[in-house]
mmCIF file of C-alpha atoms and ligand atoms in Angstrom:
data_model
loop_
_atom_site.group_PDB
_atom_site.id
_atom_site.type_symbol
_atom_site.label_atom_id
_atom_site.label_comp_id
_atom_site.label_asym_id
_atom_site.label_seq_id
_atom_site.Cartn_x
_atom_site.Cartn_y
_atom_site.Cartn_z
ATOM 1 C CA MET A 570 13.182 -4.171 -2.111
ATOM 2 C CA ASP A 571 12.511 -0.556 -3.132
ATOM 3 C CA ASP A 572 10.986 -1.551 -6.506
ATOM 4 C CA VAL A 573 8.815 -4.253 -5.011
ATOM 5 C CA LEU A 574 7.542 -1.759 -2.480
ATOM 6 C CA ALA A 575 6.857 0.982 -5.054
ATOM 7 C CA VAL A 576 3.993 3.087 -3.762
ATOM 8 C CA PRO A 577 0.881 2.763 -5.967
ATOM 9 C CA ASP A 578 -0.694 6.016 -7.206
ATOM 10 C CA SER A 579 -3.951 5.256 -5.421
ATOM 11 C CA ALA A 580 -2.166 5.277 -2.042
ATOM 12 C CA SER A 581 -1.939 9.086 -2.062
ATOM 13 C CA ALA A 582 -5.697 9.409 -2.399
ATOM 14 C CA VAL A 583 -6.263 6.961 0.445
ATOM 15 C CA PHE A 584 -3.669 8.269 2.913
ATOM 16 C CA GLY A 585 -3.342 11.930 1.898
ATOM 17 C CA ASP A 586 -0.789 13.759 4.017
ATOM 18 C CA ARG A 587 -0.248 10.602 6.107
ATOM 19 C CA LEU A 588 1.191 8.666 3.154
ATOM 20 C CA GLU A 589 4.653 8.697 4.798
ATOM 21 C CA LEU A 590 3.253 6.735 7.729
ATOM 22 C CA ALA A 591 1.816 4.144 5.343
ATOM 23 C CA VAL A 592 5.210 3.901 3.609
ATOM 24 C CA ALA A 593 6.912 3.390 6.989
ATOM 25 C CA TYR A 594 4.386 0.648 7.804
ATOM 26 C CA ALA A 595 4.972 -1.062 4.440
ATOM 27 C CA GLU A 596 8.714 -1.071 5.214
ATOM 28 C CA ARG A 597 8.133 -2.557 8.666
ATOM 29 C CA LEU A 598 5.950 -5.303 7.203
ATOM 30 C CA ALA A 599 8.521 -6.088 4.507
ATOM 31 C CA GLY A 600 11.430 -5.975 7.004
ATOM 32 C CA PRO A 601 10.800 -7.089 10.610
ATOM 33 C CA GLY A 602 7.330 -8.395 9.696
ATOM 34 C CA ILE A 603 8.802 -10.960 7.304
ATOM 35 C CA GLU A 604 11.910 -11.669 9.423
ATOM 36 C CA ARG A 605 9.709 -12.422 12.433
ATOM 37 C CA GLY A 606 7.358 -14.643 10.443
ATOM 38 C CA LEU A 607 4.269 -12.436 10.632
ATOM 39 C CA LEU A 608 3.883 -12.381 6.867
ATOM 40 C CA GLY A 609 5.186 -14.862 4.294
ATOM 41 C CA PRO A 610 8.107 -13.671 2.105
ATOM 42 C CA ARG A 611 5.980 -14.163 -1.013
ATOM 43 C CA GLU A 612 3.674 -11.415 0.231
ATOM 44 C CA VAL A 613 6.288 -8.666 -0.238
ATOM 45 C CA PRO A 614 5.236 -7.702 -3.800
ATOM 46 C CA ARG A 615 1.591 -7.684 -2.627
ATOM 47 C CA ILE A 616 2.060 -5.642 0.539
ATOM 48 C CA TRP A 617 0.470 -2.505 -0.863
ATOM 49 C CA ASP A 618 -2.456 -3.928 -2.862
ATOM 50 C CA ARG A 619 -3.437 -7.029 -1.003
ATOM 51 C CA HIS A 620 -2.640 -5.911 2.506
ATOM 52 C CA ILE A 621 -2.338 -2.159 3.109
ATOM 53 C CA LEU A 622 -4.798 -0.723 0.583
ATOM 54 C CA ASN A 623 -7.235 -3.613 0.854
ATOM 55 C CA SER A 624 -7.337 -2.920 4.597
ATOM 56 C CA ALA A 625 -7.452 0.871 4.422
ATOM 57 C CA VAL A 626 -10.515 0.947 2.164
ATOM 58 C CA VAL A 627 -12.617 -0.348 5.078
ATOM 59 C CA ALA A 628 -12.488 3.318 6.131
ATOM 60 C CA GLU A 629 -15.265 3.959 3.596
ATOM 61 C CA LEU A 630 -17.663 2.110 5.916
ATOM 62 C CA VAL A 631 -16.661 3.774 9.205
ATOM 63 C CA ASP A 632 -18.281 7.017 10.384
ATOM 64 C CA GLU A 633 -16.262 9.867 11.847
ATOM 65 C CA GLY A 634 -14.871 9.614 15.384
ATOM 66 C CA ARG A 635 -15.770 5.976 15.998
ATOM 67 C CA ILE A 636 -14.079 3.657 18.483
ATOM 68 C CA VAL A 637 -12.869 0.576 16.646
ATOM 69 C CA ALA A 638 -11.533 -2.800 17.789
ATOM 70 C CA ASP A 639 -9.493 -4.748 15.245
ATOM 71 C CA VAL A 640 -9.805 -8.364 16.325
ATOM 72 C CA GLY A 641 -7.044 -10.849 15.425
ATOM 73 C CA SER A 642 -4.946 -7.977 14.153
ATOM 74 C CA GLY A 643 -1.846 -10.107 13.445
ATOM 75 C CA ALA A 644 0.696 -7.727 11.924
ATOM 76 C CA GLY A 645 -1.874 -4.895 12.137
ATOM 77 C CA LEU A 646 -4.313 -5.662 9.347
ATOM 78 C CA PRO A 647 -6.698 -4.033 8.804
ATOM 79 C CA GLY A 648 -6.330 -1.928 11.986
ATOM 80 C CA ILE A 649 -3.082 -0.067 11.291
ATOM 81 C CA PRO A 650 -3.842 1.044 7.696
ATOM 82 C CA LEU A 651 -7.305 2.087 8.913
ATOM 83 C CA ALA A 652 -5.802 4.129 11.760
ATOM 84 C CA ILE A 653 -3.288 5.752 9.391
ATOM 85 C CA ALA A 654 -6.006 6.679 6.882
ATOM 86 C CA ARG A 655 -8.368 7.898 9.610
ATOM 87 C CA PRO A 656 -6.721 9.776 12.492
ATOM 88 C CA ASP A 657 -10.211 10.704 13.755
ATOM 89 C CA LEU A 658 -10.742 7.105 14.925
ATOM 90 C CA GLU A 659 -9.658 5.435 18.160
ATOM 91 C CA VAL A 660 -8.384 1.953 17.331
ATOM 92 C CA VAL A 661 -7.670 -0.945 19.681
ATOM 93 C CA LEU A 662 -5.635 -3.750 18.117
ATOM 94 C CA ILE A 663 -6.615 -7.042 19.781
ATOM 95 C CA GLU A 664 -4.185 -9.906 19.298
ATOM 96 C CA PRO A 665 -3.510 -12.872 21.610
ATOM 97 C CA LEU A 666 -0.071 -14.015 20.414
ATOM 98 C CA LEU A 667 2.883 -12.350 22.167
ATOM 99 C CA ARG A 668 5.133 -12.301 19.097
ATOM 100 C CA ARG A 669 2.448 -10.453 17.153
ATOM 101 C CA SER A 670 1.325 -8.130 19.937
ATOM 102 C CA ASP A 671 4.991 -7.153 20.497
ATOM 103 C CA PHE A 672 5.314 -6.306 16.801
ATOM 104 C CA LEU A 673 2.127 -4.249 17.022
ATOM 105 C CA THR A 674 3.286 -2.336 20.115
ATOM 106 C CA GLU A 675 6.655 -1.570 18.496
ATOM 107 C CA THR A 676 5.003 -0.508 15.238
ATOM 108 C CA VAL A 677 2.499 1.808 16.921
ATOM 109 C CA ALA A 678 5.380 3.425 18.850
ATOM 110 C CA ALA A 679 7.685 3.657 15.812
ATOM 111 C CA LEU A 680 4.976 5.309 13.710
ATOM 112 C CA GLY A 681 3.802 7.505 16.594
ATOM 113 C CA LEU A 682 0.197 6.499 16.039
ATOM 114 C CA GLU A 683 -1.786 8.423 18.610
ATOM 115 C CA GLY A 684 -5.191 6.976 19.280
ATOM 116 C CA VAL A 685 -4.033 3.380 18.677
ATOM 117 C CA ARG A 686 -3.699 0.886 21.539
ATOM 118 C CA VAL A 687 -2.624 -2.744 21.595
ATOM 119 C CA LEU A 688 -4.457 -5.258 23.751
ATOM 120 C CA ARG A 689 -2.958 -8.715 24.079
ATOM 121 C CA SER A 690 -6.017 -10.917 24.441
ATOM 122 C CA ARG A 691 -8.317 -13.345 22.759
ATOM 123 C CA ALA A 692 -11.428 -11.553 21.525
ATOM 124 C CA GLU A 693 -13.734 -13.700 23.608
ATOM 125 C CA ASP A 694 -11.906 -12.703 26.812
ATOM 126 C CA VAL A 695 -12.303 -8.947 26.263
ATOM 127 C CA ARG A 696 -14.961 -7.275 28.436
ATOM 128 C CA PRO A 697 -15.221 -3.645 27.249
ATOM 129 C CA ARG A 698 -16.722 -1.208 29.758
ATOM 130 C CA ALA A 699 -18.722 0.332 26.915
ATOM 131 C CA GLY A 700 -19.267 -1.550 23.683
ATOM 132 C CA PHE A 701 -17.144 -0.649 20.643
ATOM 133 C CA ASP A 702 -18.814 1.198 17.769
ATOM 134 C CA VAL A 703 -17.069 -0.961 15.180
ATOM 135 C CA VAL A 704 -15.164 -4.246 15.148
ATOM 136 C CA THR A 705 -12.991 -5.074 12.141
ATOM 137 C CA ALA A 706 -11.563 -8.500 11.329
ATOM 138 C CA ARG A 707 -9.728 -10.027 8.402
ATOM 139 C CA ALA A 708 -8.901 -13.708 7.990
ATOM 140 C CA VAL A 709 -9.584 -14.512 11.638
ATOM 141 C CA ALA A 710 -12.349 -17.151 11.822
ATOM 142 C CA PRO A 711 -15.437 -18.455 10.006
ATOM 143 C CA MET A 712 -18.397 -16.075 10.249
ATOM 144 C CA ASP A 713 -20.393 -17.785 12.986
ATOM 145 C CA ARG A 714 -17.370 -18.186 15.272
ATOM 146 C CA LEU A 715 -16.254 -14.619 14.524
ATOM 147 C CA ALA A 716 -19.727 -13.254 15.271
ATOM 148 C CA GLY A 717 -19.809 -15.229 18.538
ATOM 149 C CA TRP A 718 -16.560 -13.556 19.606
ATOM 150 C CA THR A 719 -17.293 -10.055 18.375
ATOM 151 C CA LEU A 720 -21.024 -9.311 18.769
ATOM 152 C CA PRO A 721 -20.578 -9.174 22.569
ATOM 153 C CA LEU A 722 -17.887 -6.508 22.054
ATOM 154 C CA LEU A 723 -20.231 -4.138 20.206
ATOM 155 C CA ARG A 724 -22.673 -1.575 21.545
ATOM 156 C CA PRO A 725 -26.258 -2.009 20.320
ATOM 157 C CA GLY A 726 -26.267 -0.803 16.708
ATOM 158 C CA GLY A 727 -22.483 -1.230 16.453
ATOM 159 C CA VAL A 728 -21.133 -3.035 13.394
ATOM 160 C CA LEU A 729 -18.829 -5.920 12.691
ATOM 161 C CA LEU A 730 -16.931 -5.336 9.423
ATOM 162 C CA ALA A 731 -15.454 -8.666 8.320
ATOM 163 C CA LEU A 732 -13.226 -8.644 5.241
ATOM 164 C CA LYS A 733 -14.163 -11.929 3.691
ATOM 165 C CA GLY A 734 -13.381 -11.902 -0.025
ATOM 166 C CA ARG A 735 -15.350 -13.704 -2.701
ATOM 167 C CA SER A 736 -17.134 -16.165 -0.421
ATOM 168 C CA VAL A 737 -18.761 -13.466 1.692
ATOM 169 C CA SER A 738 -22.352 -13.880 0.455
ATOM 170 C CA GLU A 739 -22.282 -17.663 0.920
ATOM 171 C CA GLU A 740 -20.744 -17.315 4.375
ATOM 172 C CA LEU A 741 -23.447 -14.881 5.467
ATOM 173 C CA ARG A 742 -26.198 -17.051 4.006
ATOM 174 C CA ASP A 743 -24.849 -20.171 5.710
ATOM 175 C CA SER A 744 -24.501 -18.354 9.042
ATOM 176 C CA ALA A 745 -27.914 -16.657 9.015
ATOM 177 C CA ALA A 746 -29.468 -18.840 11.720
ATOM 178 C CA SER A 747 -26.440 -18.466 14.018
ATOM 179 C CA LEU A 748 -26.288 -14.703 13.480
ATOM 180 C CA ALA A 749 -29.951 -14.342 14.426
ATOM 181 C CA ARG A 750 -29.512 -16.585 17.449
ATOM 182 C CA MET A 751 -26.494 -14.556 18.609
ATOM 183 C CA GLY A 752 -28.464 -11.310 18.497
ATOM 184 C CA ALA A 753 -27.393 -9.734 15.187
ATOM 185 C CA ALA A 754 -30.044 -7.246 14.070
ATOM 186 C CA SER A 755 -29.165 -7.420 10.363
ATOM 187 C CA TRP A 756 -26.385 -8.305 7.965
ATOM 188 C CA ARG A 757 -25.422 -7.465 4.419
ATOM 189 C CA VAL A 758 -22.495 -7.340 1.994
ATOM 190 C CA GLU A 759 -20.804 -4.052 1.085
ATOM 191 C CA GLU A 760 -18.021 -3.364 -1.369
ATOM 192 C CA ALA A 761 -15.241 -0.862 -0.747
ATOM 193 C CA GLY A 762 -12.213 0.379 -2.625
ATOM 194 C CA ALA A 763 -13.539 0.925 -6.167
ATOM 195 C CA GLY A 764 -10.753 2.624 -8.100
ATOM 196 C CA VAL A 765 -8.255 1.740 -5.358
ATOM 197 C CA VAL A 766 -8.034 -2.053 -5.259
ATOM 198 C CA ASP A 767 -8.895 -4.644 -7.870
ATOM 199 C CA PRO A 768 -10.858 -6.689 -7.053
ATOM 200 C CA VAL A 769 -12.780 -4.445 -4.665
ATOM 201 C CA ALA A 770 -12.909 -5.499 -1.017
ATOM 202 C CA ARG A 771 -16.052 -7.440 -0.146
ATOM 203 C CA ILE A 772 -17.057 -6.902 3.422
ATOM 204 C CA ALA A 773 -19.669 -8.561 5.632
ATOM 205 C CA VAL A 774 -21.446 -5.882 7.657
ATOM 206 C CA VAL A 775 -23.190 -7.375 10.697
ATOM 207 C CA VAL A 776 -25.174 -4.976 12.889
ATOM 208 C CA ALA A 777 -25.397 -5.809 16.593
ATOM 209 C CA GLY A 778 -28.874 -5.905 18.077
ATOM 210 C CA ARG A 779 -29.845 -4.986 21.598
ATOM 211 C CA ARG A 780 -28.073 -8.080 22.888
ATOM 212 C CA GLY A 781 -24.836 -7.080 21.159
ATOM 213 C CA THR A 782 -23.372 -5.730 24.405
ATOM 214 C CA ALA A 783 -21.012 -7.822 26.497
ATOM 215 C CA PRO A 784 -22.863 -10.504 28.466
ATOM 216 C CA LYS A 785 -21.972 -10.894 32.144
ATOM 217 C CA GLN A 786 -19.386 -13.605 32.716
ATOM 218 C CA GLY A 787 -21.142 -16.948 32.718
ATOM 219 C CA ALA A 788 -24.422 -15.477 31.475
ATOM 220 C CA ARG A 789 -26.152 -17.592 28.848
ATOM 221 C CA GLN A 790 -27.113 -15.947 25.577
ATOM 222 C CA ARG A 791 -30.767 -16.462 24.890
ATOM 223 C CA ARG A 792 -32.436 -16.983 21.540
ATOM 224 C CA THR A 793 -33.639 -13.752 20.007
ATOM 225 C CA ASN A 794 -35.522 -14.942 16.938
HETATM 226 C C1 SAM B 851 -4.618 -15.445 9.718
HETATM 227 S S1 SAM B 851 -4.198 -14.281 10.928
HETATM 228 C C2 SAM B 851 -4.827 -12.787 10.230
HETATM 229 C C3 SAM B 851 -4.109 -11.598 10.767
HETATM 230 C C4 SAM B 851 -4.565 -10.260 10.173
HETATM 231 N N1 SAM B 851 -5.932 -9.955 10.534
HETATM 232 C C5 SAM B 851 -4.405 -10.256 8.661
HETATM 233 O O1 SAM B 851 -5.391 -10.130 7.952
HETATM 234 O O2 SAM B 851 -3.260 -10.376 8.204
HETATM 235 C C6 SAM B 851 -5.389 -14.621 12.236
HETATM 236 C C7 SAM B 851 -5.074 -13.854 13.511
HETATM 237 O O3 SAM B 851 -6.136 -14.055 14.428
HETATM 238 C C8 SAM B 851 -5.577 -14.228 15.714
HETATM 239 N N2 SAM B 851 -6.547 -14.955 16.549
HETATM 240 C C9 SAM B 851 -6.780 -16.286 16.568
HETATM 241 N N3 SAM B 851 -7.727 -16.577 17.478
HETATM 242 C C10 SAM B 851 -8.103 -15.390 18.043
HETATM 243 C C11 SAM B 851 -9.026 -15.032 19.056
HETATM 244 N N4 SAM B 851 -9.751 -15.947 19.693
HETATM 245 N N5 SAM B 851 -9.156 -13.727 19.379
HETATM 246 C C12 SAM B 851 -8.416 -12.780 18.739
HETATM 247 N N6 SAM B 851 -7.512 -13.091 17.782
HETATM 248 C C13 SAM B 851 -7.356 -14.364 17.432
HETATM 249 C C14 SAM B 851 -4.283 -14.991 15.453
HETATM 250 O O4 SAM B 851 -3.364 -14.891 16.535
HETATM 251 C C15 SAM B 851 -3.787 -14.329 14.198
HETATM 252 O O5 SAM B 851 -2.965 -13.218 14.458
#
């Protein structure tokens, strides 16, 4: 196990003096995370590159002191690596399944991650008092469904950062009409993690427009464009 979980050199640059927390998280993923079925056993040799570092590099796109919701967090990806790399952020991990939200609560406590909260809920049922600055999501839903769940969680001007991989440009192009209809002000693709992960992370950045705040329960969303 130790060899498979060898810490890549680039991890020090990403996590700095919080590298030990990232190592503890890697061990939790490879231990209880696998035992409890949150990650497949074949993922163990890829825990650092494909999961932890690929998640943490999203930090490049998040400004200082932001309040972040990680939707469909699963075993904590990308929310926990992001919170470890960036203690200046407040992070809410949103996950509906009990088995996963229990793992998240235990992990946040075990690592002593201040500023991280777990909310057991579906994204579309969350009604934040004030919109989040940033929503992150990885491998949760196709873009138009994801935007439908997450744009209402954002303050106007807030951003959805969706880790989408190679298909990101096509997904954004195919969802353009829905994004406009749901009130997105703009959208683009950004890359993150050059020199840290190969291939670099490709991230859909969707900016919430004025209608990006949570609609009242039962309110209909109107066409914006
Ligand atoms: C494929 S997993 C990805 C987990 C994690 N983001 C990752 O990259 O490893 C999808 C996650 O989305 C969660 N999910 C599904 N529907 C959801 C919804 N409506 N709101 C929030 N989370 C949801 C699932 O419970 C699951 O944990």
